[in-house]
PDB file of C-alpha atoms in Angstrom:
ATOM      1  CA  MET V  25     103.956  84.372  97.707  1.00  0.00           C
ATOM      2  CA  GLU V  26     100.408  83.216  98.428  1.00  0.00           C
ATOM      3  CA  LYS V  27      97.792  86.006  98.617  1.00  0.00           C
ATOM      4  CA  GLU V  28      94.389  85.809 100.291  1.00  0.00           C
ATOM      5  CA  GLU V  29      91.586  88.301 100.961  1.00  0.00           C
ATOM      6  CA  ILE V  30      89.491  87.756 104.083  1.00  0.00           C
ATOM      7  CA  GLN V  31      87.091  89.600 106.378  1.00  0.00           C
ATOM      8  CA  ILE V  32      87.963  90.050 110.058  1.00  0.00           C
ATOM      9  CA  ALA V  33      85.421  91.823 112.268  1.00  0.00           C
ATOM     10  CA  GLY V  34      84.016  93.683 109.288  1.00  0.00           C
ATOM     11  CA  ARG V  35      87.382  94.839 107.953  1.00  0.00           C
ATOM     12  CA  THR V  36      88.813  93.612 104.676  1.00  0.00           C
ATOM     13  CA  CYS V  37      92.301  92.178 105.144  1.00  0.00           C
ATOM     14  CA  TRP V  38      94.839  90.981 102.601  1.00  0.00           C
ATOM     15  CA  ILE V  39      97.310  88.295 103.659  1.00  0.00           C
ATOM     16  CA  TYR V  40     100.590  87.676 101.831  1.00  0.00           C
ATOM     17  CA  LYS V  41     102.068  84.474 103.206  1.00  0.00           C
ATOM     18  CA  ALA V  42     105.442  82.788 102.761  1.00  0.00           C
ATOM     19  CA  GLU V  43     106.306  79.326 104.000  1.00  0.00           C
ATOM     20  CA  GLN V  44     107.640  79.047 107.556  1.00  0.00           C
ATOM     21  CA  PRO V  45     107.606  82.787 108.280  1.00  0.00           C
ATOM     22  CA  ASP V  46     109.506  84.291 111.194  1.00  0.00           C
ATOM     23  CA  PHE V  47     107.889  87.734 111.043  1.00  0.00           C
ATOM     24  CA  LEU V  48     104.350  89.066 111.004  1.00  0.00           C
ATOM     25  CA  LEU V  49     104.120  92.450 109.236  1.00  0.00           C
ATOM     26  CA  ILE V  50     100.965  94.477 109.865  1.00  0.00           C
ATOM     27  CA  GLN V  51     100.046  97.554 107.822  1.00  0.00           C
ATOM     28  CA  PRO V  52      96.966  99.821 107.728  1.00  0.00           C
ATOM     29  CA  VAL V  53      96.206 100.668 104.098  1.00  0.00           C
ATOM     30  CA  ASP V  54      93.978 102.835 101.904  1.00  0.00           C
ATOM     31  CA  SER V  55      92.980 102.444  98.262  1.00  0.00           C
ATOM     32  CA  HIS V  56      96.272 103.874  96.958  1.00  0.00           C
ATOM     33  CA  ASP V  57      98.318 101.482  99.107  1.00  0.00           C
ATOM     34  CA  LEU V  58      96.292  98.578  97.761  1.00  0.00           C
ATOM     35  CA  GLU V  59      97.098  99.531  94.187  1.00  0.00           C
ATOM     36  CA  VAL V  60     100.826  99.055  94.863  1.00  0.00           C
ATOM     37  CA  MET V  61     100.722  96.382  97.577  1.00  0.00           C
ATOM     38  CA  ASP V  62     101.921  93.593  95.283  1.00  0.00           C
ATOM     39  CA  LYS V  63     104.902  95.755  94.310  1.00  0.00           C
ATOM     40  CA  GLU V  64     105.634  96.514  97.953  1.00  0.00           C
ATOM     41  CA  VAL V  65     105.681  92.838  98.914  1.00  0.00           C
ATOM     42  CA  ALA V  66     107.962  92.016  95.977  1.00  0.00           C
ATOM     43  CA  ALA V  67     110.278  94.859  97.002  1.00  0.00           C
ATOM     44  CA  ILE V  68     110.461  93.561 100.571  1.00  0.00           C
ATOM     45  CA  GLU V  69     111.389  90.115  99.277  1.00  0.00           C
ATOM     46  CA  SER V  70     114.182  91.654  97.210  1.00  0.00           C
ATOM     47  CA  LEU V  71     115.644  93.439 100.246  1.00  0.00           C
ATOM     48  CA  THR V  72     115.775  90.623 102.798  1.00  0.00           C
ATOM     49  CA  THR V  73     116.148  86.870 103.027  1.00  0.00           C
ATOM     50  CA  LYS V  74     113.807  86.699 106.006  1.00  0.00           C
ATOM     51  CA  HIS V  75     110.459  84.953 105.588  1.00  0.00           C
ATOM     52  CA  PHE V  76     107.325  86.848 106.565  1.00  0.00           C
ATOM     53  CA  VAL V  77     103.567  87.149 106.505  1.00  0.00           C
ATOM     54  CA  LEU V  78     102.260  90.611 105.613  1.00  0.00           C
ATOM     55  CA  VAL V  79      98.722  91.462 106.661  1.00  0.00           C
ATOM     56  CA  ALA V  80      97.267  94.682 105.274  1.00  0.00           C
ATOM     57  CA  PHE V  81      93.951  95.855 106.666  1.00  0.00           C
ATOM     58  CA  GLU V  82      91.626  98.447 105.197  1.00  0.00           C
ATOM     59  CA  VAL V  83      91.195 101.857 106.809  1.00  0.00           C
ATOM     60  CA  LYS V  84      88.231 103.752 105.416  1.00  0.00           C
ATOM     61  CA  ASP V  85      88.370 106.972 107.462  1.00  0.00           C
ATOM     62  CA  TRP V  86      92.079 107.823 107.243  1.00  0.00           C
ATOM     63  CA  GLN V  87      91.852 111.084 109.228  1.00  0.00           C
ATOM     64  CA  SER V  88      89.878 109.608 112.090  1.00  0.00           C
ATOM     65  CA  GLU V  89      90.975 105.999 112.507  1.00  0.00           C
ATOM     66  CA  LEU V  90      94.731 106.676 112.508  1.00  0.00           C
ATOM     67  CA  THR V  91      95.126 109.798 114.657  1.00  0.00           C
ATOM     68  CA  PRO V  92      95.451 109.641 118.456  1.00  0.00           C
ATOM     69  CA  TRP V  93      93.554 112.808 119.372  1.00  0.00           C
ATOM     70  CA  ALA V  94      91.244 115.304 117.757  1.00  0.00           C
ATOM     71  CA  ALA V  95      92.832 118.232 115.920  1.00  0.00           C
ATOM     72  CA  PRO V  96      91.667 120.930 113.494  1.00  0.00           C
ATOM     73  CA  ALA V  97      91.915 120.353 109.756  1.00  0.00           C
ATOM     74  CA  VAL V  98      95.368 121.012 108.312  1.00  0.00           C
ATOM     75  CA  PHE V  99      94.514 120.379 104.668  1.00  0.00           C
ATOM     76  CA  GLY V 100      90.990 120.557 103.317  1.00  0.00           C
ATOM     77  CA  LYS V 101      88.076 120.957 105.731  1.00  0.00           C
ATOM     78  CA  ILE V 102      87.972 117.583 107.475  1.00  0.00           C
ATOM     79  CA  PRO V 103      89.295 117.671 111.067  1.00  0.00           C
ATOM     80  CA  PHE V 104      91.257 114.833 112.625  1.00  0.00           C
ATOM     81  CA  GLY V 105      89.630 112.369 114.997  1.00  0.00           C
ATOM     82  CA  ASP V 106      90.811 110.285 117.918  1.00  0.00           C
ATOM     83  CA  GLY V 107      90.313 106.786 116.531  1.00  0.00           C
ATOM     84  CA  ALA V 108      93.875 105.471 116.841  1.00  0.00           C
ATOM     85  CA  GLY V 109      93.099 103.743 120.132  1.00  0.00           C
ATOM     86  CA  SER V 110      90.253 101.762 118.596  1.00  0.00           C
ATOM     87  CA  THR V 111      92.397 100.834 115.593  1.00  0.00           C
ATOM     88  CA  LEU V 112      95.202  99.614 117.833  1.00  0.00           C
ATOM     89  CA  SER V 113      92.695  97.573 119.843  1.00  0.00           C
ATOM     90  CA  PHE V 114      91.484  95.987 116.605  1.00  0.00           C
ATOM     91  CA  ILE V 115      95.068  94.933 115.836  1.00  0.00           C
ATOM     92  CA  THR V 116      95.961  93.552 119.261  1.00  0.00           C
ATOM     93  CA  ASP V 117      92.608  92.199 120.414  1.00  0.00           C
ATOM     94  CA  VAL V 118      90.941  91.090 117.174  1.00  0.00           C
ATOM     95  CA  LEU V 119      93.338  90.823 114.233  1.00  0.00           C
ATOM     96  CA  MET V 120      96.276  89.140 115.952  1.00  0.00           C
ATOM     97  CA  PRO V 121      94.125  86.519 117.759  1.00  0.00           C
ATOM     98  CA  ALA V 122      92.298  85.804 114.484  1.00  0.00           C
ATOM     99  CA  LEU V 123      95.600  85.315 112.713  1.00  0.00           C
ATOM    100  CA  GLN V 124      96.778  83.046 115.506  1.00  0.00           C
ATOM    101  CA  LYS V 125      93.975  80.638 114.605  1.00  0.00           C
ATOM    102  CA  ARG V 126      95.057  80.479 110.974  1.00  0.00           C
ATOM    103  CA  GLN V 127      97.701  77.997 109.859  1.00  0.00           C
ATOM    104  CA  ALA V 128     101.168  79.570 109.395  1.00  0.00           C
ATOM    105  CA  CYS V 129      99.949  82.928 110.752  1.00  0.00           C
ATOM    106  CA  GLY V 130     100.860  82.426 114.399  1.00  0.00           C
ATOM    107  CA  ALA V 131     101.003  85.950 115.793  1.00  0.00           C
ATOM    108  CA  GLU V 132     102.180  84.554 119.125  1.00  0.00           C
ATOM    109  CA  THR V 133     105.198  82.765 117.672  1.00  0.00           C
ATOM    110  CA  MET V 134     106.407  85.321 115.121  1.00  0.00           C
ATOM    111  CA  LYS V 135     108.080  88.666 115.722  1.00  0.00           C
ATOM    112  CA  CYS V 136     105.442  91.311 114.989  1.00  0.00           C
ATOM    113  CA  LEU V 137     106.258  94.497 113.091  1.00  0.00           C
ATOM    114  CA  LEU V 138     103.842  97.379 112.543  1.00  0.00           C
ATOM    115  CA  GLY V 139     104.345  99.837 109.725  1.00  0.00           C
ATOM    116  CA  GLY V 140     102.592 102.408 107.632  1.00  0.00           C
ATOM    117  CA  TYR V 141     102.889 105.397 105.339  1.00  0.00           C
ATOM    118  CA  SER V 142     101.884 109.014 106.034  1.00  0.00           C
ATOM    119  CA  LEU V 143      99.165 109.111 108.732  1.00  0.00           C
ATOM    120  CA  ALA V 144      99.510 105.330 108.996  1.00  0.00           C
ATOM    121  CA  GLY V 145     103.182 105.937 109.745  1.00  0.00           C
ATOM    122  CA  LEU V 146     102.209 108.322 112.547  1.00  0.00           C
ATOM    123  CA  PHE V 147      99.787 105.693 113.837  1.00  0.00           C
ATOM    124  CA  ALA V 148     102.534 103.058 113.863  1.00  0.00           C
ATOM    125  CA  LEU V 149     104.848 105.446 115.707  1.00  0.00           C
ATOM    126  CA  TRP V 150     102.175 106.310 118.271  1.00  0.00           C
ATOM    127  CA  SER V 151     101.462 102.615 118.781  1.00  0.00           C
ATOM    128  CA  CYS V 152     105.011 101.940 119.914  1.00  0.00           C
ATOM    129  CA  TYR V 153     104.358 104.194 122.909  1.00  0.00           C
ATOM    130  CA  GLN V 154     101.250 102.192 123.845  1.00  0.00           C
ATOM    131  CA  THR V 155     102.252  98.531 123.807  1.00  0.00           C
ATOM    132  CA  GLU V 156     105.150  96.087 123.806  1.00  0.00           C
ATOM    133  CA  ARG V 157     103.442  93.808 121.289  1.00  0.00           C
ATOM    134  CA  PHE V 158     105.594  95.024 118.386  1.00  0.00           C
ATOM    135  CA  GLN V 159     109.256  94.149 117.924  1.00  0.00           C
ATOM    136  CA  GLY V 160     109.681  96.980 115.438  1.00  0.00           C
ATOM    137  CA  ILE V 161     107.946 100.014 113.967  1.00  0.00           C
ATOM    138  CA  ALA V 162     108.253 101.279 110.384  1.00  0.00           C
ATOM    139  CA  ALA V 163     107.156 104.931 110.385  1.00  0.00           C
ATOM    140  CA  VAL V 164     107.524 105.806 106.713  1.00  0.00           C
ATOM    141  CA  SER V 165     107.056 109.474 105.797  1.00  0.00           C
ATOM    142  CA  PRO V 166     105.068 109.724 109.030  1.00  0.00           C
ATOM    143  CA  SER V 167     102.884 112.756 109.694  1.00  0.00           C
ATOM    144  CA  VAL V 168     104.976 113.931 112.649  1.00  0.00           C
ATOM    145  CA  TRP V 169     103.831 117.463 111.855  1.00  0.00           C
ATOM    146  CA  PHE V 170     100.558 116.430 113.507  1.00  0.00           C
ATOM    147  CA  PRO V 171      99.543 119.018 116.170  1.00  0.00           C
ATOM    148  CA  ASP V 172     101.239 118.383 119.565  1.00  0.00           C
ATOM    149  CA  TRP V 173     102.964 115.207 118.340  1.00  0.00           C
ATOM    150  CA  VAL V 174     106.525 116.272 119.159  1.00  0.00           C
ATOM    151  CA  ASN V 175     105.450 117.353 122.634  1.00  0.00           C
ATOM    152  CA  TYR V 176     103.861 113.935 123.114  1.00  0.00           C
ATOM    153  CA  ALA V 177     107.029 112.137 122.001  1.00  0.00           C
ATOM    154  CA  GLU V 178     109.140 114.274 124.319  1.00  0.00           C
ATOM    155  CA  ASN V 179     107.068 113.183 127.314  1.00  0.00           C
ATOM    156  CA  HIS V 180     106.545 109.475 126.655  1.00  0.00           C
ATOM    157  CA  THR V 181     108.729 106.382 126.359  1.00  0.00           C
ATOM    158  CA  PRO V 182     108.687 104.094 123.291  1.00  0.00           C
ATOM    159  CA  ARG V 183     108.186 100.399 124.013  1.00  0.00           C
ATOM    160  CA  ALA V 184     109.473  98.833 120.765  1.00  0.00           C
ATOM    161  CA  PRO V 185     113.224  98.105 120.508  1.00  0.00           C
ATOM    162  CA  PHE V 186     113.521  98.998 116.796  1.00  0.00           C
ATOM    163  CA  VAL V 187     112.092 102.035 114.996  1.00  0.00           C
ATOM    164  CA  TYR V 188     112.631 102.902 111.341  1.00  0.00           C
ATOM    165  CA  LEU V 189     112.013 106.502 110.245  1.00  0.00           C
ATOM    166  CA  SER V 190     112.149 107.966 106.757  1.00  0.00           C
ATOM    167  CA  LEU V 191     111.149 111.096 104.895  1.00  0.00           C
ATOM    168  CA  GLY V 192     111.309 112.434 101.352  1.00  0.00           C
ATOM    169  CA  ASP V 193     113.928 115.152 101.016  1.00  0.00           C
ATOM    170  CA  LYS V 194     111.394 117.561  99.483  1.00  0.00           C
ATOM    171  CA  GLU V 195     108.617 117.031 102.026  1.00  0.00           C
ATOM    172  CA  GLU V 196     109.660 119.911 104.269  1.00  0.00           C
ATOM    173  CA  ARG V 197     109.277 122.256 101.284  1.00  0.00           C
ATOM    174  CA  ALA V 198     105.496 121.848 101.393  1.00  0.00           C
ATOM    175  CA  LYS V 199     103.484 125.030 100.895  1.00  0.00           C
ATOM    176  CA  ASN V 200     101.275 124.201 103.866  1.00  0.00           C
ATOM    177  CA  PRO V 201     103.034 125.835 106.867  1.00  0.00           C
ATOM    178  CA  VAL V 202     102.042 123.069 109.295  1.00  0.00           C
ATOM    179  CA  MET V 203     103.190 120.242 107.041  1.00  0.00           C
ATOM    180  CA  ALA V 204     106.404 122.128 106.217  1.00  0.00           C
ATOM    181  CA  LYS V 205     107.475 121.521 109.823  1.00  0.00           C
ATOM    182  CA  VAL V 206     107.808 117.800 109.105  1.00  0.00           C
ATOM    183  CA  GLY V 207     111.596 117.921 108.581  1.00  0.00           C
ATOM    184  CA  ASP V 208     112.341 119.547 111.926  1.00  0.00           C
ATOM    185  CA  CYS V 209     109.806 117.293 113.626  1.00  0.00           C
ATOM    186  CA  ILE V 210     111.282 114.045 112.304  1.00  0.00           C
ATOM    187  CA  ARG V 211     114.816 115.154 113.164  1.00  0.00           C
ATOM    188  CA  ARG V 212     113.616 115.762 116.724  1.00  0.00           C
ATOM    189  CA  GLN V 213     111.814 112.419 116.751  1.00  0.00           C
ATOM    190  CA  HIS V 214     114.985 110.620 115.708  1.00  0.00           C
ATOM    191  CA  GLU V 215     117.038 112.492 118.293  1.00  0.00           C
ATOM    192  CA  LEU V 216     114.623 111.436 121.024  1.00  0.00           C
ATOM    193  CA  LEU V 217     114.734 107.779 119.992  1.00  0.00           C
ATOM    194  CA  VAL V 218     118.527 107.768 119.984  1.00  0.00           C
ATOM    195  CA  THR V 219     118.621 109.382 123.426  1.00  0.00           C
ATOM    196  CA  GLN V 220     116.137 106.806 124.720  1.00  0.00           C
ATOM    197  CA  GLY V 221     118.334 103.923 123.585  1.00  0.00           C
ATOM    198  CA  ILE V 222     116.123 102.723 120.733  1.00  0.00           C
ATOM    199  CA  SER V 223     117.824 101.081 117.753  1.00  0.00           C
ATOM    200  CA  THR V 224     116.778 103.473 115.010  1.00  0.00           C
ATOM    201  CA  ILE V 225     117.627 105.032 111.662  1.00  0.00           C
ATOM    202  CA  LEU V 226     116.394 108.130 109.828  1.00  0.00           C
ATOM    203  CA  GLU V 227     116.590 107.550 106.098  1.00  0.00           C
ATOM    204  CA  TRP V 228     116.077 110.317 103.539  1.00  0.00           C
ATOM    205  CA  ASN V 229     114.492 109.421 100.213  1.00  0.00           C
ATOM    206  CA  ASN V 230     114.471 111.391  96.985  1.00  0.00           C
ATOM    207  CA  GLY V 231     111.310 113.316  96.234  1.00  0.00           C
ATOM    208  CA  ASN V 232     108.173 114.611  97.867  1.00  0.00           C
ATOM    209  CA  HIS V 233     105.556 112.876  99.977  1.00  0.00           C
ATOM    210  CA  PHE V 234     103.717 111.252  97.086  1.00  0.00           C
ATOM    211  CA  GLN V 235     106.598 109.381  95.458  1.00  0.00           C
ATOM    212  CA  ASN V 236     107.370 105.659  95.702  1.00  0.00           C
ATOM    213  CA  SER V 237     105.334 104.910  98.821  1.00  0.00           C
ATOM    214  CA  ASP V 238     105.545 101.159  98.176  1.00  0.00           C
ATOM    215  CA  GLY V 239     109.337 101.144  97.788  1.00  0.00           C
ATOM    216  CA  ARG V 240     109.839 103.352 100.830  1.00  0.00           C
ATOM    217  CA  THR V 241     107.593 101.179 102.991  1.00  0.00           C
ATOM    218  CA  ALA V 242     109.352  98.054 101.760  1.00  0.00           C
ATOM    219  CA  LYS V 243     112.692  99.492 102.860  1.00  0.00           C
ATOM    220  CA  GLY V 244     111.283 100.127 106.312  1.00  0.00           C
ATOM    221  CA  PHE V 245     109.990  96.612 106.861  1.00  0.00           C
ATOM    222  CA  ALA V 246     113.146  95.049 105.392  1.00  0.00           C
ATOM    223  CA  TRP V 247     115.389  97.142 107.661  1.00  0.00           C
ATOM    224  CA  LEU V 248     113.459  95.998 110.724  1.00  0.00           C
ATOM    225  CA  MET V 249     113.669  92.329 109.771  1.00  0.00           C
ATOM    226  CA  ASN V 250     117.368  92.595 109.004  1.00  0.00           C
ATOM    227  CA  GLN V 251     118.011  94.206 112.404  1.00  0.00           C
ATOM    228  CA  ALA V 252     116.000  91.801 114.533  1.00  0.00           C
ATOM    229  CA  GLN V 253     117.619  88.607 115.725  1.00  0.00           C
TER     230      GLN V 253
END
């Protein structure tokens, strides 16, 4: 698969492009994600026969750019910001139009899927309540323990027809009492999606939050492509 690094509106983006793709996969990434991105793309290819373009874009301030509202620090001393709206606007108003101008990256003609890991998974999940631009959402080990998230999900309607959820089976054993709520929170999230008529799955992976992020994310994107017609 062809790989290209470009700048779009001051953000570094990495494009993995197959011939005649039917899907556009978009993923916010940090330095760790970038280290395993080639492995993730290869894993996706091994799990589906669908052709796709994956566009990963750099997020520098993980705890500000991916969270929908301000909240106190849960780990460390850095509080959460409210930058998710600006990040979503970058995707829909800047990134997707820029990709539309590039050959074989037609965001208007391909089914668009948004996915991410950890706080990026929460961001992807939040985004599906904001816009109908995405055919599917891959919320992989999402930070649904985030303060007031479950209450938000209980009072809003998702706008994407397909949502993939997953969690490591040891994540709810975290020593941090807020993060230890993640198991109950994701079960509730899945229950809500089912009740709301969304095509969804909750998949449990072996291990804690820091294991096999590339393989887990690949499974999410592949599931979405295999579900979509």
